[in-house]
Amino acid sequence: MSLLRLIAKDSWLLRLLANHISYFSFAIPISIIFLISKRSTYKRWPQPIRRIIQLLIRIFISNTFSSSLSDVNNRDEISSPTRINSTTSNFTRHRFFKLIFSVFGLQISYLLWGLLQERIMTRTYDGEKFTNSQFLVFANRFLAMIVAYISFKIFYPMKKVVSAGPPLYKYGIISYANCMSTWFQYESLLYISFPVQVIAKSIKTIPVMIAGKFVSGKTYPLRQYLLMLLMAFGIALFLSGYHANDTIKLSLKKATQNITTINGLILLIFYLIFDAFTSNYQKHIFDHYSISFLNMMFFVNFISIILTSTSLVLNGTLLECLLFMQRHRSFLIHAFATSICSSIGQLFIFSTIEEFGPVIFTIIMTVRQAFSILLSCIFYGHYLSWYSILGMHIAFLAIFIHVFAQFKRKVEINIKRQRCIWIKQKITKLIMPSSSMNKNETNEQKQSLLKNDDKQNKTDIGANIILIGAPGSGKGTQSARLVERYQICQISTGDLLRQATQDKTSLEGEKIRRVMETGGLVDDETVMSLIDKSINKPECRNGFLFDGFPRTIYQGEQLEQLLESRQKRLDAVLEYAIEDDHLKRRILGRLIHKSSGRTYHEEFNPPKQPMKDDITGEKLERRSDDTNETLSARLTTYHKQTKPLIDFYRQRNIHRSIDATQSVNDVSKQSIEIVDYLRKQTTYKPSTSAIRQTETDDTLTIKSKSIINQRDVDTSHLSNNFLFIYNAVISVLRDRGII
């Protein structure tokens, strides 16, 4: 390795090879761990190893359990948190001052960063030259990670940095591309001067257009071709009249002889490639995960530190860099200042893009590049002839016109899009009922349509609904929509039971807590006691939606008697059918708003802000019983005790099964249509199969056995439970048509 390091001093290609050998030494064992965790399931390992596998899966492939839930027709519901669009939001005085602050922050940070970068890479320290670009990348990333962590704790004091987001290997992809981009940028300064580097970085529009024309067959308007020619002409003028400071050659014998040669151009091309990939992949992560820019900044820099430090240690250059820093205190100051400017600049980059959009950010950075050339020439004595200055103005004028044209075009597109949405809402409001919502509408539009429909027809308010489905079948999401549609209250026995467990002084709460921790179901008497206390609330005057209740035929009979005493009945029983294997991949990412019962999913129905309720802004929680062990127990209990309830309601012809693997919008549409139809029926209409079964029954004994069995009732209560006997007789008489 020392021989490779010695040879690498004279070749950027060998330095690149040495770095990648170190990267592979880190990446290969990580890849092996990734493959092990990806192919592992919890049940194949004993308990100590299982916990390690769980941790690895969360770290490396935390999104694979729910990845199969993504629906290409429902992408609008899995996007990142809502961002402010610079082209559509009102430009208030507050935002104007924020823009001014962002402009000055970006300009000062990166103008100083450019000057210090040129000082370190193109000048000597007491006759000694520093050429290790990897160490500078390491120093920048280390300080940037600290700044990101401190900023996260300041702006999000109640959150954890590791709370949510993509698996770490996706951050690793960004880290690698970012490290390579920065490394190529530093290395290019060994072969070309800083002003040439800046002007070359500003013309990446030209190769993009050429590749698009000849590779992808794209067509561009005449205006863009003229701007490209104008840009090329300005750059040619600049290069023909530009001369770097000859004093550099006194300290850099070989490197400065190769200035503006093919080596510098190759390094710049690689820089542009990795830089473009980094920004595009970051956008991909922001679009698919609910994370803040500080999450991104922290984890990207954290993994970059691992990569660069591994390279420095294995190549044996870390000690050399530290000794160089010890010998030259001015280098220490410059390196530290460069890292500070880079870290603060990253904060301004992410916040500016998030607040004002990428177009305004590009305009700001284009102006910064022009100032960078000017300051470099002033501080380091580069010579610019009058036609070189003219060429620089022409080139940046063409760049600015190009960016401004893009900005104007996006403004026009957004105005047209908003106008189309407004017209679509008006048309839908006039001619379409709320139950036929379009798949492609946004959540806000659908909620608006539901509210408008309710205002137009007050008779649509009110319904008594039961939702049946295994854990993770989507009952929570659908219940929130049905509650909003019919303006009814939601009664979830799961929430009632969890609230009861929080009462540390109650024997009933302690009993419920012990049962839930083992994955069992709480007995019927306890559940009915909680239901009876909740059903008389004022918010339930228009009707009820029961989520997770009843679970047995006995509970169903008791609920019917409770509603009959209030001269009410059930309107619909909706079963959301889904396979167990599908459920096990869906369940891990659920989040819940405790007080309202609204549910979210980290990946496919995320809140607008991470771990916060969209309406109240209160903190979301995970269900304590959403673990792999309790899930298996809950599914077993569900199939054993709850499934017979489906036959019970099917006989009353108010049960309907809905495929829960459909998109959320399709399930909602079908649910509303079913409820609207069934609640218009004045009486129960038994299904054909139920009538046929009644006709073949000769005695009450046979019928009562088909309704009640030992699996559904605690037999220790049969001898003294008059209500049970009464409900059984009433059910048989009703099915016979006698009452």
XYZ file of C-alpha atoms in Angstrom:
739
model
C 0.000 0.000 0.000
C 2.913 2.372 0.722
C 4.299 1.757 -2.795
C 0.910 2.557 -4.281
C 0.783 5.703 -2.169
C 4.234 6.752 -3.392
C 3.255 6.286 -7.036
C -0.074 7.995 -6.462
C 1.635 11.269 -5.602
C 2.208 11.900 -9.293
C -1.065 10.616 -10.744
C -4.668 11.493 -9.911
C -5.729 8.209 -11.502
C -3.664 6.165 -9.056
C -4.894 8.283 -6.165
C -8.419 7.516 -7.306
C -7.598 3.800 -7.479
C -6.099 3.828 -3.974
C -9.220 5.489 -2.591
C -11.494 2.920 -4.208
C -9.497 0.008 -2.864
C -10.205 1.414 0.587
C -13.869 1.963 -0.268
C -14.213 -1.658 -1.351
C -12.627 -2.889 1.874
C -15.480 -1.171 3.689
C -18.251 -1.864 1.173
C -17.717 -5.628 0.760
C -18.460 -6.639 4.398
C -21.356 -4.171 4.483
C -22.762 -5.764 1.318
C -22.519 -9.213 2.902
C -24.399 -7.977 5.969
C -26.985 -6.379 3.683
C -27.596 -9.641 1.820
C -27.863 -11.594 5.079
C -30.372 -9.169 6.551
C -32.374 -9.015 3.324
C -32.801 -12.777 3.111
C -33.449 -13.331 6.806
C -36.770 -13.612 8.572
C -37.432 -13.376 12.280
C -38.508 -16.998 12.716
C -35.329 -18.615 11.419
C -33.116 -17.429 14.240
C -33.040 -17.864 18.032
C -33.934 -14.859 20.177
C -30.448 -13.237 20.607
C -29.674 -13.444 16.886
C -33.201 -12.356 15.995
C -32.677 -8.983 17.689
C -29.493 -8.423 15.710
C -31.269 -9.322 12.471
C -34.092 -6.924 13.362
C -31.574 -4.131 13.846
C -29.845 -4.907 10.547
C -33.135 -4.913 8.670
C -34.103 -1.546 10.146
C -30.715 -0.114 9.187
C -30.281 -1.511 5.699
C -33.679 -2.463 4.260
C -36.216 -0.769 6.509
C -38.564 -0.099 3.599
C -38.818 -3.618 2.167
C -41.616 -4.750 4.491
C -44.013 -2.250 2.975
C -42.555 -1.842 -0.479
C -45.127 -4.094 -2.034
C -47.854 -1.698 -0.978
C -46.788 0.963 -3.463
C -49.403 1.560 -6.115
C -48.472 3.205 -9.373
C -51.973 4.618 -9.533
C -51.752 6.130 -6.085
C -48.405 7.893 -5.994
C -49.995 11.101 -4.824
C -50.409 9.565 -1.402
C -46.799 8.546 -0.820
C -45.054 11.756 -1.624
C -42.820 13.663 0.752
C -44.140 16.359 3.077
C -45.716 19.345 1.352
C -43.136 21.884 0.314
C -43.633 25.547 -0.416
C -43.492 26.275 -4.114
C -41.737 29.488 -5.014
C -43.867 29.985 -8.068
C -47.262 29.635 -6.432
C -46.944 30.963 -2.883
C -47.464 34.583 -2.009
C -44.208 36.502 -1.815
C -44.871 38.195 1.522
C -42.552 40.602 3.274
C -41.464 37.816 5.613
C -40.472 35.572 2.701
C -38.722 38.490 1.015
C -36.457 38.977 4.025
C -35.868 35.226 4.157
C -34.805 35.352 0.507
C -32.414 38.246 1.183
C -30.958 36.313 4.119
C -30.532 33.208 1.943
C -28.843 35.223 -0.817
C -26.303 36.771 1.545
C -25.747 33.474 3.354
C -25.029 31.584 0.141
C -22.855 34.331 -1.313
C -20.692 34.838 1.764
C -20.324 31.121 2.544
C -19.321 30.003 -0.929
C -17.304 33.053 -1.925
C -15.091 32.522 1.126
C -15.094 28.776 0.494
C -13.867 29.308 -3.082
C -11.069 31.647 -2.033
C -9.875 29.288 0.704
C -10.129 26.279 -1.590
C -7.914 27.949 -4.183
C -5.480 29.010 -1.478
C -5.080 25.477 -0.157
C -4.807 23.654 -3.486
C -2.786 26.125 -5.585
C -0.426 27.787 -3.086
C 2.343 26.540 -0.837
C 2.853 26.700 2.916
C 6.479 27.691 3.586
C 7.474 26.060 0.308
C 5.540 22.831 1.009
C 2.493 21.897 -1.064
C -0.596 20.088 0.250
C -2.059 17.708 -2.360
C -4.292 15.302 -0.413
C -7.834 16.117 -1.553
C -9.283 13.207 0.432
C -8.316 14.774 3.750
C -10.069 18.013 2.835
C -13.207 16.049 1.958
C -12.971 14.262 5.314
C -12.572 17.528 7.245
C -15.491 19.159 5.436
C -17.814 16.209 6.023
C -16.846 15.835 9.675
C -17.687 19.422 10.533
C -20.819 19.358 8.352
C -22.127 16.346 10.288
C -21.631 18.175 13.597
C -23.381 21.280 12.256
C -26.284 19.162 10.967
C -26.683 17.396 14.308
C -26.625 20.633 16.317
C -29.086 22.261 13.908
C -31.398 19.260 14.138
C -31.437 19.442 17.928
C -32.150 23.181 17.799
C -35.005 23.036 15.282
C -36.419 19.620 16.274
C -35.641 19.236 20.006
C -38.277 16.523 20.581
C -37.235 14.276 17.705
C -34.509 11.738 17.143
C -32.188 11.992 14.164
C -32.775 8.306 13.416
C -36.567 8.492 13.747
C -37.611 7.851 10.154
C -36.302 7.777 6.641
C -34.755 5.550 4.008
C -32.397 2.654 4.790
C -28.783 3.648 5.271
C -27.563 2.076 2.055
C -29.468 4.740 0.115
C -27.703 7.439 2.098
C -24.510 5.567 1.286
C -25.110 5.939 -2.448
C -25.460 9.697 -2.027
C -22.388 9.815 0.219
C -20.209 8.024 -2.303
C -21.329 10.247 -5.188
C -20.896 13.364 -3.066
C -17.401 12.347 -1.949
C -16.332 11.658 -5.514
C -17.795 14.931 -6.749
C -15.914 16.944 -4.129
C -12.702 14.956 -4.653
C -12.720 15.549 -8.419
C -13.345 19.233 -7.803
C -10.318 19.535 -5.490
C -8.102 17.461 -7.780
C -8.947 19.572 -10.821
C -7.356 22.588 -9.112
C -3.988 20.831 -9.421
C -4.274 21.137 -13.206
C -6.430 24.188 -13.900
C -6.943 27.487 -12.111
C -9.990 28.331 -10.053
C -11.543 30.832 -12.533
C -11.285 28.284 -15.341
C -12.891 25.688 -13.088
C -15.778 28.019 -12.248
C -16.439 28.986 -15.861
C -16.270 25.323 -16.898
C -18.766 24.283 -14.195
C -21.172 26.913 -15.481
C -21.484 25.406 -18.958
C -22.883 21.972 -18.152
C -26.011 22.971 -20.098
C -24.055 22.528 -23.341
C -23.060 18.836 -22.915
C -26.537 18.074 -21.566
C -28.134 19.511 -24.721
C -25.678 17.726 -27.007
C -26.302 14.379 -25.282
C -30.042 14.949 -25.350
C -29.970 15.701 -29.074
C -27.801 12.829 -30.298
C -28.426 10.182 -27.627
C -32.059 10.653 -26.623
C -33.308 12.347 -29.783
C -34.706 15.302 -27.868
C -35.655 18.526 -29.596
C -35.030 21.975 -28.173
C -36.490 25.355 -29.122
C -34.430 27.685 -31.283
C -33.936 30.001 -28.301
C -31.923 27.357 -26.434
C -29.608 26.717 -29.384
C -28.931 30.450 -29.682
C -28.219 30.688 -25.969
C -25.855 27.712 -26.207
C -23.925 29.351 -29.043
C -23.814 32.644 -27.139
C -22.523 30.840 -24.058
C -19.831 29.015 -26.051
C -18.745 32.275 -27.698
C -18.428 34.009 -24.332
C -16.384 31.158 -22.875
C -14.052 31.168 -25.876
C -13.464 34.906 -25.404
C -12.800 34.390 -21.697
C -10.250 31.609 -22.190
C -8.427 33.441 -24.960
C -7.862 36.498 -22.787
C -7.273 34.803 -19.428
C -3.832 34.121 -17.946
C -3.253 32.518 -14.571
C -0.792 34.034 -12.132
C 2.669 32.803 -13.176
C 3.853 32.778 -9.559
C 2.067 29.452 -9.152
C 4.606 27.775 -11.413
C 7.402 28.615 -9.012
C 5.919 26.290 -6.404
C 4.096 23.796 -8.579
C 6.541 22.580 -11.168
C 4.754 19.714 -12.794
C 1.167 20.376 -11.887
C 1.185 23.967 -13.116
C 2.773 22.947 -16.401
C -0.302 20.844 -17.057
C -2.710 23.663 -16.257
C -5.812 23.672 -18.501
C -4.679 20.344 -20.018
C -6.647 17.202 -20.693
C -6.242 16.048 -17.073
C -8.133 19.038 -15.756
C -10.885 18.607 -18.333
C -11.318 14.919 -17.489
C -11.505 15.696 -13.778
C -14.102 18.397 -14.422
C -16.198 16.025 -16.541
C -16.212 13.450 -13.740
C -17.072 16.189 -11.269
C -20.089 17.255 -13.339
C -21.273 13.636 -13.705
C -21.134 12.845 -9.988
C -22.530 16.238 -9.027
C -25.545 15.765 -11.322
C -26.148 12.247 -9.996
C -25.948 13.417 -6.369
C -28.549 16.152 -6.759
C -30.945 13.930 -8.724
C -30.712 11.030 -6.270
C -31.221 13.400 -3.353
C -34.390 14.637 -5.043
C -35.493 11.010 -5.433
C -35.036 10.414 -1.694
C -36.889 13.611 -0.751
C -39.771 12.652 -3.055
C -40.194 9.155 -1.591
C -39.383 9.618 2.101
C -40.665 11.956 4.762
C -37.353 13.421 5.948
C -35.993 16.896 6.542
C -32.897 18.278 4.861
C -31.096 18.012 8.216
C -31.716 14.242 8.249
C -30.241 14.055 4.777
C -27.277 16.246 5.672
C -26.450 14.312 8.842
C -26.536 10.786 7.422
C -24.844 11.652 4.126
C -21.961 13.310 5.950
C -21.827 10.521 8.543
C -21.297 7.850 5.886
C -18.911 10.135 3.990
C -16.767 10.320 7.124
C -16.610 6.523 7.258
C -15.607 6.287 3.591
C -12.953 9.007 3.657
C -11.465 8.002 7.019
C -11.193 4.387 5.843
C -9.330 5.566 2.767
C -6.993 7.817 4.756
C -6.161 5.110 7.302
C -5.626 2.242 4.843
C -3.574 4.397 2.479
C -1.446 5.605 5.379
C -1.981 9.292 4.575
C -3.951 10.366 7.644
C -0.848 10.733 9.798
C 0.951 12.663 7.053
C -1.937 15.129 6.813
C -2.037 15.620 10.575
C 1.726 16.219 10.675
C 1.407 18.728 7.815
C -1.306 20.481 9.806
C 0.963 20.540 12.853
C 3.852 22.028 10.879
C 1.741 24.723 9.230
C -0.770 26.362 11.548
C -2.028 28.582 8.734
C -3.114 25.448 6.872
C -5.058 24.360 9.960
C -6.878 27.697 10.007
C -7.609 27.551 6.281
C -8.858 23.947 6.411
C -11.071 24.680 9.410
C -12.484 27.828 7.788
C -13.146 25.917 4.559
C -15.077 23.275 6.478
C -17.080 25.915 8.353
C -18.030 27.694 5.130
C -18.956 24.410 3.448
C -21.105 23.285 6.400
C -22.983 26.557 6.722
C -23.334 26.672 2.948
C -25.006 23.247 2.970
C -27.597 24.525 5.438
C -28.345 27.466 3.170
C -28.515 25.217 0.090
C -31.076 22.807 1.536
C -33.173 25.516 3.207
C -33.211 27.719 0.088
C -34.289 24.872 -2.185
C -36.956 23.774 0.304
C -38.334 27.313 0.740
C -37.942 28.924 -2.698
C -37.366 26.060 -5.114
C -34.385 24.983 -7.265
C -34.809 27.683 -9.928
C -34.266 30.633 -7.596
C -31.409 28.723 -5.986
C -29.775 28.270 -9.411
C -30.040 32.005 -10.104
C -28.358 32.809 -6.782
C -25.518 30.360 -7.398
C -25.000 31.621 -10.959
C -24.412 35.113 -9.606
C -22.071 33.619 -7.011
C -19.946 32.000 -9.715
C -19.418 35.335 -11.449
C -18.341 36.966 -8.189
C -16.020 34.008 -7.466
C -14.056 34.657 -10.656
C -13.796 38.350 -9.851
C -12.549 37.757 -6.294
C -10.077 35.099 -7.448
C -8.548 37.502 -9.934
C -8.326 40.252 -7.295
C -6.813 38.144 -4.491
C -4.534 35.882 -6.533
C -3.507 38.194 -9.356
C -4.977 36.378 -12.369
C -4.883 38.528 -15.481
C -8.071 39.267 -17.433
C -7.956 41.196 -20.688
C -10.864 43.389 -21.738
C -12.213 40.767 -24.145
C -11.872 38.107 -21.442
C -14.062 40.245 -19.179
C -16.480 40.759 -22.075
C -16.584 37.002 -22.696
C -17.334 36.311 -19.023
C -20.246 38.775 -19.118
C -21.611 37.229 -22.318
C -21.388 33.691 -20.910
C -23.110 34.532 -17.636
C -25.720 36.623 -19.415
C -26.613 33.580 -21.526
C -26.743 31.397 -18.409
C -28.956 33.895 -16.594
C -31.353 34.198 -19.542
C -31.579 30.403 -19.729
C -32.389 30.090 -16.008
C -34.881 32.951 -16.115
C -36.658 31.355 -19.095
C -36.966 28.102 -17.138
C -38.351 30.000 -14.159
C -40.916 31.816 -16.291
C -41.973 28.577 -17.966
C -42.527 26.858 -14.612
C -44.601 29.800 -13.388
C -46.840 29.527 -16.453
C -47.184 25.756 -16.040
C -48.132 26.115 -12.364
C -50.707 28.806 -13.167
C -52.278 26.558 -15.812
C -52.242 23.585 -13.444
C -53.934 25.550 -10.660
C -56.535 26.819 -13.114
C -57.256 23.284 -14.332
C -57.614 22.038 -10.755
C -60.037 24.877 -9.947
C -62.161 24.140 -13.034
C -62.109 20.420 -12.257
C -63.295 21.050 -8.694
C -66.160 23.231 -9.928
C -67.284 20.664 -12.502
C -67.012 17.782 -10.036
C -68.949 19.742 -7.431
C -71.818 20.285 -9.877
C -72.180 16.944 -11.641
C -70.420 14.249 -9.594
C -71.344 12.792 -6.190
C -68.689 12.473 -3.573
C -68.816 8.681 -3.801
C -67.257 8.648 -7.269
C -64.001 10.321 -6.500
C -61.296 10.182 -9.124
C -58.128 8.219 -8.383
C -55.855 11.008 -9.503
C -57.323 13.699 -7.221
C -55.280 14.884 -4.285
C -56.310 14.245 -0.695
C -57.174 17.920 -0.218
C -59.498 17.885 -3.246
C -61.254 14.742 -2.038
C -61.820 16.193 1.421
C -63.159 19.378 -0.161
C -65.588 17.388 -2.291
C -66.804 15.421 0.709
C -67.459 18.573 2.703
C -69.248 20.281 -0.178
C -71.436 17.229 -0.736
C -72.408 17.124 2.913
C -73.363 20.784 2.832
C -75.578 20.259 -0.187
C -77.489 17.240 1.145
C -77.923 16.993 4.901
C -79.768 13.663 4.570
C -76.432 12.058 3.693
C -75.231 12.590 7.263
C -75.313 9.657 9.659
C -74.667 5.921 9.476
C -73.987 2.980 11.776
C -71.081 0.978 10.389
C -68.897 -1.913 11.472
C -65.468 -2.493 9.949
C -64.023 -6.004 10.017
C -60.498 -6.859 9.018
C -57.214 -8.237 10.249
C -54.625 -5.892 11.788
C -53.115 -3.777 9.013
C -55.916 -4.348 6.501
C -56.527 -0.601 6.214
C -59.432 -0.187 8.622
C -57.854 2.862 10.213
C -57.408 4.751 6.953
C -60.897 3.897 5.706
C -62.546 4.644 9.039
C -61.152 8.187 8.989
C -62.642 8.752 5.540
C -66.017 7.264 6.458
C -66.174 9.314 9.652
C -65.503 12.453 7.605
C -68.027 11.478 4.942
C -70.963 10.725 7.275
C -69.964 13.001 10.194
C -70.135 10.194 12.726
C -67.962 9.226 15.665
C -65.397 6.451 15.627
C -65.313 3.896 18.416
C -62.200 1.757 18.352
C -61.972 -0.905 21.007
C -58.222 -0.966 20.479
C -57.964 2.680 21.483
C -60.359 2.171 24.391
C -58.297 -0.752 25.642
C -55.016 1.135 25.284
C -56.466 4.084 27.200
C -57.592 1.710 29.931
C -54.086 0.245 30.249
C -52.689 3.696 30.999
C -54.721 3.852 34.210
C -52.135 2.415 36.607
C -54.530 2.456 39.579
C -57.299 0.432 37.912
C -57.516 -3.326 38.324
C -59.415 -3.461 35.040
C -56.564 -1.628 33.300
C -53.957 -3.991 34.764
C -56.005 -6.988 33.619
C -56.315 -5.598 30.086
C -52.584 -4.831 29.949
C -51.601 -8.403 30.845
C -53.884 -9.865 28.171
C -52.669 -7.490 25.437
C -49.001 -8.141 26.188
C -49.547 -11.843 25.506
C -51.369 -11.138 22.237
C -54.764 -12.397 23.437
C -58.225 -10.837 23.253
C -59.868 -9.121 26.216
C -63.037 -10.844 27.490
C -66.444 -9.720 26.191
C -67.806 -8.297 29.432
C -64.887 -5.892 29.761
C -65.170 -4.772 26.149
C -68.936 -4.204 26.387
C -68.426 -2.167 29.538
C -66.054 0.150 27.684
C -68.397 0.345 24.665
C -71.385 1.232 26.847
C -69.440 4.131 28.381
C -68.444 5.505 24.965
C -71.622 5.154 22.930
C -73.510 7.962 24.723
C -71.016 10.689 23.838
C -72.479 13.819 22.124
C -70.225 13.405 19.087
C -71.941 10.077 18.369
C -75.434 11.552 17.869
C -75.257 11.089 14.058
C -74.081 7.513 14.238
C -71.172 5.229 15.019
C -68.304 3.536 13.283
C -66.971 0.503 15.112
C -63.386 -0.415 14.285
C -62.272 -3.714 15.799
C -65.637 -4.450 17.391
C -67.489 -6.786 17.580
C -65.025 -9.658 17.392
C -67.327 -12.531 18.311
C -70.944 -13.497 17.674
C -71.655 -12.931 21.357
C -70.418 -9.342 21.084
C -72.445 -8.891 17.898
C -75.623 -10.017 19.679
C -74.962 -7.676 22.576
C -74.354 -4.770 20.214
C -77.624 -5.451 18.386
C -79.536 -5.400 21.672
C -77.808 -2.172 22.679
C -78.800 -0.481 19.400
C -82.360 -1.836 19.579
C -82.779 -0.258 22.991
C -82.025 3.073 21.291
C -84.304 2.283 18.311
C -81.339 2.066 15.949
C -79.764 -0.626 13.812
C -76.593 -1.372 11.923
C -76.487 -0.110 8.340
C -73.456 -1.950 6.954
C -70.716 -4.377 7.936
C -67.654 -3.931 5.714
C -64.970 -6.615 5.640
C -61.570 -5.601 4.250
C -60.203 -8.903 2.997
C -56.440 -9.366 2.664
C -54.000 -12.295 2.842
C -51.843 -12.800 5.937
C -48.570 -12.662 3.986
C -49.529 -9.270 2.636
C -50.395 -8.047 6.119
C -47.033 -8.995 7.574
C -45.315 -6.720 5.065
C -47.705 -3.854 5.741
C -47.974 -3.673 9.506
C -44.565 -2.378 10.644
C -44.844 1.243 9.518
C -48.150 2.228 11.112
C -48.494 5.482 13.070
C -51.541 6.666 15.006
C -52.911 9.908 16.440
C -54.092 8.759 19.821
C -56.881 11.239 20.600
C -58.613 11.158 17.193
C -57.800 7.658 15.937
C -56.370 8.969 12.646
C -53.800 6.606 11.225
C -50.826 7.075 8.930
C -48.070 4.964 7.405
C -44.418 5.975 7.321
C -44.052 5.038 3.670
C -47.373 4.987 1.884
C -49.605 7.394 3.803
C -47.109 9.649 5.593
C -48.088 12.741 7.576
C -47.169 16.105 6.100
C -44.594 16.553 8.858
C -42.700 13.551 10.255
C -44.359 12.061 13.358
C -46.984 14.866 13.556
C -50.736 14.744 13.006
C -51.823 16.709 9.916
C -54.747 18.433 11.664
C -53.643 19.041 15.252
C -49.857 18.900 14.873
C -49.677 16.596 17.872
C -47.128 13.817 18.122
C -47.933 10.487 16.476
C -47.235 7.193 18.198
C -46.592 3.586 17.333
C -48.849 0.906 18.686
C -47.071 -0.936 21.453
C -48.539 -4.244 20.240
C -47.323 -3.837 16.640
C -44.488 -6.355 16.903
C -43.834 -9.491 14.919
C -44.558 -11.835 17.819
C -47.830 -10.225 18.880
C -48.899 -9.907 15.238
C -48.729 -13.665 14.723
C -50.744 -14.233 17.899
C -53.310 -11.619 16.885
C -53.781 -13.151 13.425
C -54.244 -16.607 14.911
C -56.843 -15.294 17.349
C -58.524 -13.304 14.596
C -59.049 -16.336 12.358
C -60.198 -18.457 15.271
C -62.768 -16.165 16.894
C -63.599 -13.299 14.523
C -64.191 -15.054 11.205
C -67.473 -16.732 12.375
C -68.825 -13.214 12.849
C -68.745 -12.782 9.064
C -71.273 -15.601 8.630
C -73.397 -14.047 11.361
C -73.746 -10.737 9.503
C -73.909 -12.387 6.098
C -77.168 -14.014 7.201
C -78.560 -10.526 7.836
C -77.410 -9.444 4.371
C -75.569 -6.364 5.636
C -72.105 -7.863 5.219
C -70.016 -6.913 2.188
C -66.452 -7.988 1.412
C -64.018 -5.504 -0.163
C -60.601 -6.336 -1.608
C -58.217 -4.380 0.649
C -55.257 -4.808 -1.709
C -56.761 -2.215 -4.039
C -55.631 1.400 -3.903
C -56.871 3.434 -0.958
C -59.123 5.529 -3.203
C -60.776 2.491 -4.784
C -61.487 0.953 -1.392
C -62.977 4.247 -0.173
C -65.163 4.592 -3.242
C -66.505 1.057 -2.910
C -67.098 1.467 0.837
C -69.157 4.645 0.407
C -71.238 3.136 -2.397
C -72.063 0.085 -0.258
C -73.015 2.129 2.805
C -75.164 4.490 0.726
C -77.049 1.520 -0.702
C -77.533 -0.508 2.487
C -78.621 2.330 4.741
C -81.535 3.062 2.397
C -82.998 -0.387 3.118
C -85.844 -0.034 5.625
C -85.463 -3.535 7.103
C -82.994 -6.395 7.082
C -83.279 -8.561 3.983
C -81.799 -11.991 4.669
C -79.564 -13.358 1.938
C -80.691 -16.262 -0.229
C -78.303 -18.652 1.491
C -79.655 -17.654 4.908
C -83.278 -18.229 3.806
C -82.365 -21.605 2.334
C -80.632 -22.598 5.566
C -83.668 -21.513 7.618
C -85.990 -23.604 5.471
C -83.949 -26.746 6.131
C -83.784 -26.246 9.912
C -86.484 -28.182 11.778
C -85.686 -27.347 15.365
C -84.452 -24.352 17.276
C -81.582 -26.453 18.630
C -79.959 -26.861 15.208
C -80.232 -23.172 14.445
C -78.895 -22.049 17.772
C -75.839 -24.254 17.345
C -75.031 -22.653 14.014
C -75.133 -19.216 15.622
C -73.446 -19.860 18.941
C -70.657 -22.297 19.671
C -68.079 -22.796 22.369
C -65.436 -20.907 20.454
C -67.473 -17.691 20.637
C -68.731 -17.705 24.234
C -67.101 -18.068 27.621
C -69.039 -21.164 28.812
C -68.458 -20.338 32.479
C -71.053 -17.569 32.147
C -73.806 -19.613 30.433
C -75.521 -20.789 33.610
C -76.219 -17.324 34.982
C -76.195 -15.112 31.893
C -79.830 -14.379 31.084
C -78.808 -11.829 28.422
C -77.035 -14.532 26.439
C -80.131 -16.777 26.350
C -82.381 -13.849 25.471
C -80.164 -12.780 22.559
C -79.960 -16.323 21.177
C -83.751 -16.712 21.131
C -84.309 -13.256 19.609
C -81.796 -14.020 16.851
C -83.515 -17.296 15.924
C -86.995 -15.728 15.900
C -85.783 -12.882 13.707
C -84.164 -15.223 11.211
C -87.386 -17.273 11.065
C -89.366 -14.137 10.195
C -91.503 -14.473 13.327
C -90.448 -11.023 14.597
